[in-house]
XYZ file of C-alpha atoms in Angstrom:
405
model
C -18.387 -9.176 2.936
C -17.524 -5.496 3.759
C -15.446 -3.728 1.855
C -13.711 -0.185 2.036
C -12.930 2.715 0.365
C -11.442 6.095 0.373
C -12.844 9.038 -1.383
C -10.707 12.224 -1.505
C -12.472 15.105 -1.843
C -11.778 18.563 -2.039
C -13.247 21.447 0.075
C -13.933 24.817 -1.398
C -13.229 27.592 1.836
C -15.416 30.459 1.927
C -12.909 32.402 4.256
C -9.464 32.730 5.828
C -11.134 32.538 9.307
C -12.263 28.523 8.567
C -9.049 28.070 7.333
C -7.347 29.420 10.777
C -9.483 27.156 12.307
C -8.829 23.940 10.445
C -4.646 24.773 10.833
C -5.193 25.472 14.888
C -7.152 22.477 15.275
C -4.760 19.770 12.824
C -1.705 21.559 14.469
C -2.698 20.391 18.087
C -3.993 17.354 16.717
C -0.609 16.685 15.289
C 0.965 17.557 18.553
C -1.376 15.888 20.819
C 0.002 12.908 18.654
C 3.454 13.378 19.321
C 2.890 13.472 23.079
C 0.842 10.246 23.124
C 3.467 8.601 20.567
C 6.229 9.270 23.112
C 4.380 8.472 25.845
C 4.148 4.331 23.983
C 7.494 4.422 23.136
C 8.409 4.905 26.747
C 5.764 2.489 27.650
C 7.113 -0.924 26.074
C 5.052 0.051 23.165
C 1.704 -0.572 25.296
C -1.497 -0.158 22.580
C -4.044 -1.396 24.751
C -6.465 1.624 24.088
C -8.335 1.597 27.356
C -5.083 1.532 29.406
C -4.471 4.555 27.418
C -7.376 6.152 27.480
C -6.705 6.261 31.365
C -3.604 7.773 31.565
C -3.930 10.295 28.817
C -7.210 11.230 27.890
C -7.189 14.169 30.910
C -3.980 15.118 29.510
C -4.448 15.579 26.264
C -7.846 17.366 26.679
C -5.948 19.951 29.356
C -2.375 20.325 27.534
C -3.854 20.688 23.872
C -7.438 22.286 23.919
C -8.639 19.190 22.581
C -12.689 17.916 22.702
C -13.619 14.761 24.026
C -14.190 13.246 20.629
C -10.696 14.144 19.657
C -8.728 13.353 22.429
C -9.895 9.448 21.596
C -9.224 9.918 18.338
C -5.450 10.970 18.776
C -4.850 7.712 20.677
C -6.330 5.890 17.810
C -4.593 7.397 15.520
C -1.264 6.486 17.357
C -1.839 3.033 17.941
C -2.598 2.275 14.179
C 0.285 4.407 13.550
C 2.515 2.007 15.705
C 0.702 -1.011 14.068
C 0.902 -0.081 10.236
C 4.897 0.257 11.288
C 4.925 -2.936 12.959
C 3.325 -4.563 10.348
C 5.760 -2.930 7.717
C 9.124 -3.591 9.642
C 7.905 -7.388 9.676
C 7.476 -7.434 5.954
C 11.128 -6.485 5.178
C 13.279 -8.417 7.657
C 16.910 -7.130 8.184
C 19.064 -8.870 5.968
C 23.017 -9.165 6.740
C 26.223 -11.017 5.672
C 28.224 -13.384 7.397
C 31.637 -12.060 6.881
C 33.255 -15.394 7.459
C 31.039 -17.748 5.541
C 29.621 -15.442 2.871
C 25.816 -16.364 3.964
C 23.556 -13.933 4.237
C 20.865 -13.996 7.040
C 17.396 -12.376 7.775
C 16.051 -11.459 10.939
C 12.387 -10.442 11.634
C 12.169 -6.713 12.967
C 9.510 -5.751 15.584
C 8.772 -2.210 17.308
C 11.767 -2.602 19.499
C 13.931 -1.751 16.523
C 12.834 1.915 16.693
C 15.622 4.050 17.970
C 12.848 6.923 18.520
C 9.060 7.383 18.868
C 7.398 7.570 15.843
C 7.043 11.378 14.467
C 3.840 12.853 13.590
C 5.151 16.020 10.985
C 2.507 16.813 8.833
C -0.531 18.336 10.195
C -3.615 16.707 9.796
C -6.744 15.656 11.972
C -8.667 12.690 12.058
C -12.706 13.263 12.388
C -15.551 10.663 13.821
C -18.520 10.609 11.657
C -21.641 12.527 13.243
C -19.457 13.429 15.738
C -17.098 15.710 14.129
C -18.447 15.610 10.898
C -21.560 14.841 8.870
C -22.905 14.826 5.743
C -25.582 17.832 5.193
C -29.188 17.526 2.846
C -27.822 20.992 1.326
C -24.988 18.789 -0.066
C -22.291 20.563 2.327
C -20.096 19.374 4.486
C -20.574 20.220 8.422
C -16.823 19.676 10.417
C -16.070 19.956 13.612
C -13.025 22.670 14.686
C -11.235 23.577 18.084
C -13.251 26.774 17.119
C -16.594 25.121 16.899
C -18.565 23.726 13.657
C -17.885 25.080 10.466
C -19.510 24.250 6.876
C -17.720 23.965 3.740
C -18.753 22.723 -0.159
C -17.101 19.417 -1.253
C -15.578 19.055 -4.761
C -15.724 15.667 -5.492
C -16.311 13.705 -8.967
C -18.674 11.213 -8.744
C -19.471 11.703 -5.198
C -23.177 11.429 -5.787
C -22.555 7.247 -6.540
C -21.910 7.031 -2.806
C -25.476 8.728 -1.799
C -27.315 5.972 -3.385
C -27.753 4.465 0.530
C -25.758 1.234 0.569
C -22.066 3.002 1.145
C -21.810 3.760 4.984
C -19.715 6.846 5.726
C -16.558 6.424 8.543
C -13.500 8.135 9.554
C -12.608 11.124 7.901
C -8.867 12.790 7.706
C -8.743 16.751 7.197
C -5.593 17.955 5.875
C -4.005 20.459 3.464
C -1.824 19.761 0.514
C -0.435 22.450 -1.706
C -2.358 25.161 -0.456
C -5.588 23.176 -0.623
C -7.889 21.449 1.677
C -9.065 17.879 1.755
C -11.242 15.669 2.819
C -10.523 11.857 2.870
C -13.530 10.288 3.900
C -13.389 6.481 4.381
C -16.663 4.602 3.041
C -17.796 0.794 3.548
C -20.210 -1.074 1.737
C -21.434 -4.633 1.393
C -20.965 -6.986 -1.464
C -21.302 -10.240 -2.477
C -18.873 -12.952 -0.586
C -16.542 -14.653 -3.219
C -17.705 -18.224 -3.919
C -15.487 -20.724 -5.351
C -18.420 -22.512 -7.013
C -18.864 -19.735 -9.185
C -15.212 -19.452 -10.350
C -15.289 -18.739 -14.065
C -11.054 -17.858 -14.254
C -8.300 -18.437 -12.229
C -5.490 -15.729 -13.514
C -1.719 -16.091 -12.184
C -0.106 -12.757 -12.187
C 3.737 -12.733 -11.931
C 4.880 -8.755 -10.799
C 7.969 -7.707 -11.953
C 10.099 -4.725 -13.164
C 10.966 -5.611 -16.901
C 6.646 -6.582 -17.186
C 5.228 -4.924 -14.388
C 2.660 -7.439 -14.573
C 2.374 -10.807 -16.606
C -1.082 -12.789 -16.653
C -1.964 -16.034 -17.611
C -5.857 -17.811 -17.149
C -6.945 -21.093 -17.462
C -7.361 -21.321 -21.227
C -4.010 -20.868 -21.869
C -3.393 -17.273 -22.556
C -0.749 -14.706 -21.631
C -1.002 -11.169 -21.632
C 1.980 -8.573 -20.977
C 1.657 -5.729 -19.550
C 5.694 -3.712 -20.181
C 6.908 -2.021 -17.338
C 10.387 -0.540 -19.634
C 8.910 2.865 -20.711
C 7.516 3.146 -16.369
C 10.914 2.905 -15.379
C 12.670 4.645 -17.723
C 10.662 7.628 -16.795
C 11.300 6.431 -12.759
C 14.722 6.482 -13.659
C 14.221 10.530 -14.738
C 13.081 11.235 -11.822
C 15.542 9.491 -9.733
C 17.852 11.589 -11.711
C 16.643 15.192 -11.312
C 15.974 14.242 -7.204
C 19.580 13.708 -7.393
C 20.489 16.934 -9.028
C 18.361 18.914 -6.503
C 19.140 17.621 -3.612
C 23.242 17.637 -4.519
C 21.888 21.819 -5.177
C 20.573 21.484 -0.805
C 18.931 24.733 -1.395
C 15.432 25.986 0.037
C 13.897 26.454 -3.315
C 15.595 22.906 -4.180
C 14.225 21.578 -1.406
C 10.965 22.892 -2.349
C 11.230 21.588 -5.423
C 11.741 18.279 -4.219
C 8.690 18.001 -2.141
C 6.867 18.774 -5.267
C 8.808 16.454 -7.270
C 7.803 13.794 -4.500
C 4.398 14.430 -4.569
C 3.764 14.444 -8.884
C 5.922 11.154 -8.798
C 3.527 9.569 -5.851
C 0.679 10.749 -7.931
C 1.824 8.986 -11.454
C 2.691 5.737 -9.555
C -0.580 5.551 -8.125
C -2.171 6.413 -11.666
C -0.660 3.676 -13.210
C -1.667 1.079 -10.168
C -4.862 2.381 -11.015
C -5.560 1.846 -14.667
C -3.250 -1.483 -14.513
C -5.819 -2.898 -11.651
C -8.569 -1.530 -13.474
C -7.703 -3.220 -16.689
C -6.923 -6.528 -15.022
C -10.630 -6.516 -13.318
C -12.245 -5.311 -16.698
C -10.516 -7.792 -18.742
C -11.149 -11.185 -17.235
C -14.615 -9.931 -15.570
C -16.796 -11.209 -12.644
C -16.084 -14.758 -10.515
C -12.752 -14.310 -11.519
C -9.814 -15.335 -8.898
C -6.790 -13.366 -9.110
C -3.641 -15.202 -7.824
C -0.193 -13.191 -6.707
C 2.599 -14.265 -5.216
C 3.919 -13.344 -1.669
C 6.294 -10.889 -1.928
C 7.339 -10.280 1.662
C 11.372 -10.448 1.561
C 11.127 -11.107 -2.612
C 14.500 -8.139 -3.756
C 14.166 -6.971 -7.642
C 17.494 -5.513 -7.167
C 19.568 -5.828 -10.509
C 23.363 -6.127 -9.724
C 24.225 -6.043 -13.334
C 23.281 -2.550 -13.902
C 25.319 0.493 -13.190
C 25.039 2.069 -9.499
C 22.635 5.192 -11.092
C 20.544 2.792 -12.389
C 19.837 0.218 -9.697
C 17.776 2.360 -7.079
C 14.981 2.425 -9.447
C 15.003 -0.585 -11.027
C 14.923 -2.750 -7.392
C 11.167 -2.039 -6.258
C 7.794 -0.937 -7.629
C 4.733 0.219 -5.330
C 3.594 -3.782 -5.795
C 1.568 -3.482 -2.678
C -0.152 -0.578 -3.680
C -0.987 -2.135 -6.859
C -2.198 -5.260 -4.742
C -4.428 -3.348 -2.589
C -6.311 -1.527 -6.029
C -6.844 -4.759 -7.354
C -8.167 -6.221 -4.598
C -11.183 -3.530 -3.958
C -11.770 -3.367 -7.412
C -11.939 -7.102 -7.653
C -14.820 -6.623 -4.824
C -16.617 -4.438 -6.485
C -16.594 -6.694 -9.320
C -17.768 -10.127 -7.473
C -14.151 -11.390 -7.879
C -11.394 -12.321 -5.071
C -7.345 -11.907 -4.735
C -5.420 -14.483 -2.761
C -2.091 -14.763 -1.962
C 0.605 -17.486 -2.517
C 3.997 -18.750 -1.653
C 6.186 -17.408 -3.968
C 8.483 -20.075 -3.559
C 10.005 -22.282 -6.930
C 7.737 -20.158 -8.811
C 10.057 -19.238 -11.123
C 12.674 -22.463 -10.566
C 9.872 -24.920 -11.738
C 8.572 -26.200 -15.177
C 5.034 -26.018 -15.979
C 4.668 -29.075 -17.954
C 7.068 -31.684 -15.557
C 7.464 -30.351 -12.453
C 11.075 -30.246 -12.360
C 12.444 -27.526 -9.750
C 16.119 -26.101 -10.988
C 17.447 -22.420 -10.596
C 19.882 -23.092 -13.453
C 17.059 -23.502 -15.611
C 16.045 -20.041 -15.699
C 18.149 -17.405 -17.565
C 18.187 -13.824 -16.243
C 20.135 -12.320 -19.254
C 17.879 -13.694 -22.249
C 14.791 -13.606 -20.010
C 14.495 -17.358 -20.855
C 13.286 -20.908 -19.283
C 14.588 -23.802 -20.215
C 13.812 -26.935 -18.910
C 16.914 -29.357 -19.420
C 14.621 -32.350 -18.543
C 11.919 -31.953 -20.925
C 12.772 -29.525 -23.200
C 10.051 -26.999 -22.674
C 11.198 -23.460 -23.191
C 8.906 -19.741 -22.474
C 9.384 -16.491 -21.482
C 10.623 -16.105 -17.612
C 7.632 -14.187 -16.291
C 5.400 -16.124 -18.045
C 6.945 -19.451 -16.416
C 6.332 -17.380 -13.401
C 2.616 -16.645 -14.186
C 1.681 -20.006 -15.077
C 3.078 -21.709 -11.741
C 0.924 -19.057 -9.953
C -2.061 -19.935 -11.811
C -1.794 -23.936 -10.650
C -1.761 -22.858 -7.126
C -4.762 -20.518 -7.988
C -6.223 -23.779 -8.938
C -4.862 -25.653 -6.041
C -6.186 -23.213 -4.004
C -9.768 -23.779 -5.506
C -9.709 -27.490 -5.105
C -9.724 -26.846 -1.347
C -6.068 -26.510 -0.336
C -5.618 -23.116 2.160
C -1.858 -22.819 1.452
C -1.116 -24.316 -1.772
C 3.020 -23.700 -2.587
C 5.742 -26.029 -4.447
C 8.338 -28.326 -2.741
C 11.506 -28.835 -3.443
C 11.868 -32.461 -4.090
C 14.809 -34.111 -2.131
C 17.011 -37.935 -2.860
C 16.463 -40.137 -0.471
């Protein structure tokens, strides 16, 4: 099995003249992507690349100074654009109220929802290994401008762990953020394939806002992991973006961007060490099991207005995506389930009923057997059986709802 990674690192710039050449070339990159986005939008969102390729390639060579290499990559670049949008809009169907009946409805969104082509704002320029850039034996870093080759010295932690000859270097994205230059260079390896056989724990992990994450394995045990203290300091910043962008002035607006960018940067720190603790704590040949949260609201109506932006989502998919590499790279695998009755059904009789659960005291209560737990852990342990289900051969394990005949 392959699996993929991304390793930022930073460049060190010698002069302002490779600088002017990195900004020239990611500025007609990011127009050159522009065009070609328009052109698909026009197009009935045609992504067949050598269709493209045909009717744009001259183009964008002549209108934009591009090379060769370049010019293909722009299209690429715009048709994954397109796709990673498609695939997004499909994840979070439009949801709407029947004003007569009360009933609210969901409707799958495609492309054709898009009122405009997609905008390419932020400079940036993606760069074809050997092609337009390559890996030097004096440890620099040789890339490819509108201006011709230029070499630069990557700062990068730990970069020497990917020299060790089974990582395979890819695609790499030069761009600029807060005055400095970066490389993101995207790196495959090969590992083991997962093999049920070997399966030493199956681990159901409920996601949530109150515990960001509760786990529970096949002995038994439950772990917590408290998500109050992340979003009280979520709801902070939801708070001062408010107050600066009620101010609407430039150095508000400034502010903002950089406001964006350190809160991006702490949610993604604390994906990281959750996922790594996850992997480190149950080890290798261990199955982690999630639940399918495609259309799955954490929105709390109870709680005042301020208070409900940031307590109604949580970068769960980013989280997903950590643990799953980092499973990889530990022998261990991530599947997905149907979050369905998850947290309606009891653990120890089966019995599906919403009424059971109590959102206020964060409670289960089964009124047919008696058995009573925490809410996410109820959650965690139905997650684990289908981890279990799922081992014992069936693709798409998920509960029913039981009906009278």
């Amino acid at each position: 099995m392959e699996m993929q990674v991304t390793i930022k690192t930073k460049l060190k710039i010698s002069n302002s003249e490779i600088a002017l050449s990195f900004s020239k070339t990611m500025e007609q990159y990011r127009q050159a992507c522009n065009y070609v986005s328009e052109y698909i939008f026009n197009h009935d969102f045609d992504m067949k690349q050598s269709r493209l390729n045909k009717e744009l390639y001259t183009k964008l060579r002549n209108l934009f100074s591009l090379k060769s290499q370049m010019a293909q990559s722009v299209i690429r670049t715009v048709i994954a654009r397109y796709k990673t949008v498609k695939t997004q809009m499909a994840r979070r169907p439009y949801k709407y109220q029947d004003q007569n009946t009360g009933e609210w409805y969901r409707e799958v969104r495609d492309l054709t929802w898009l009122h405009k082509p997609i905008s390419f704002n932020r400079p940036q320029v993606d760069l074809q290994r050997n092609r337009d850039w390559s890996y030097l034996s004096s440890g620099q870093l040789s890339i490819n401008t509108l201006d011709g080759r230029v070499k630069v010295d990557p700062i990068c932690r730990g970069f020497n762990q990917y020299l060790d000859g089974t990582w395979k270097f890819g695609l790499a994205k030069l761009l600029k953020s807060s005055g400095k230059w970066y490389l993101h260079i995207s790196a495959t390896k090969e590992v083991t394939d997962f093999d049920k056989q070997a399966v030493k724990h199956v681990v159901g992990i409920d996601r949530g806002l109150r515990f960001l994450v509760t786990s529970y394995d096949e002995q038994g045990k439950t772990a917590f992991f408290d998500g109050q203290a992340i979003m009280r300091k979520r709801a902070k910043y939801q708070k001062l973006r408010a107050i600066l962008q009620a101010k609407g002035t430039k150095s508000a607006k400034r502010r903002l961007k950089k406001l964006s960018g350190r809160e991006n940067r702490w949610i993604s720190d604390v994906n990281h060490c959750l996922s790594k603790t996850l992997v480190q704590k149950y080890g290798a040949n261990t199955l982690f099991v999630l639940e399918n949260l495609n259309g799955v609201s954490f929105e709390r109506t109870d709680l005042p207005k301020a208070l409900r932006n940031q307590n109604k989502s949580w970068a769960f998919y980013q989280l997903e995506q950590f643990l799953t590499y980092k499973a990889h790279l530990n022998n261990s695998e991530v599947v997905e389930v149907s979050a369905k009755y998850t947290s309606q059904r009891c653990p120890k009789c089966g019995v599906i009923k919403k009424d059971n659960r109590n959102h206020e005291k964060h409670e289960y209560h089964c009124d047919n057997c008696g058995y009573r737990s925490n809410d996410d852990r109820i959650g965690a342990m139905n997650i684990q059986l289908l981890g279990t289900q799922y081992i014992s051969g069936q693709e798409q394990p998920k509960f029913e709802l039981a009906t009278n005949a």
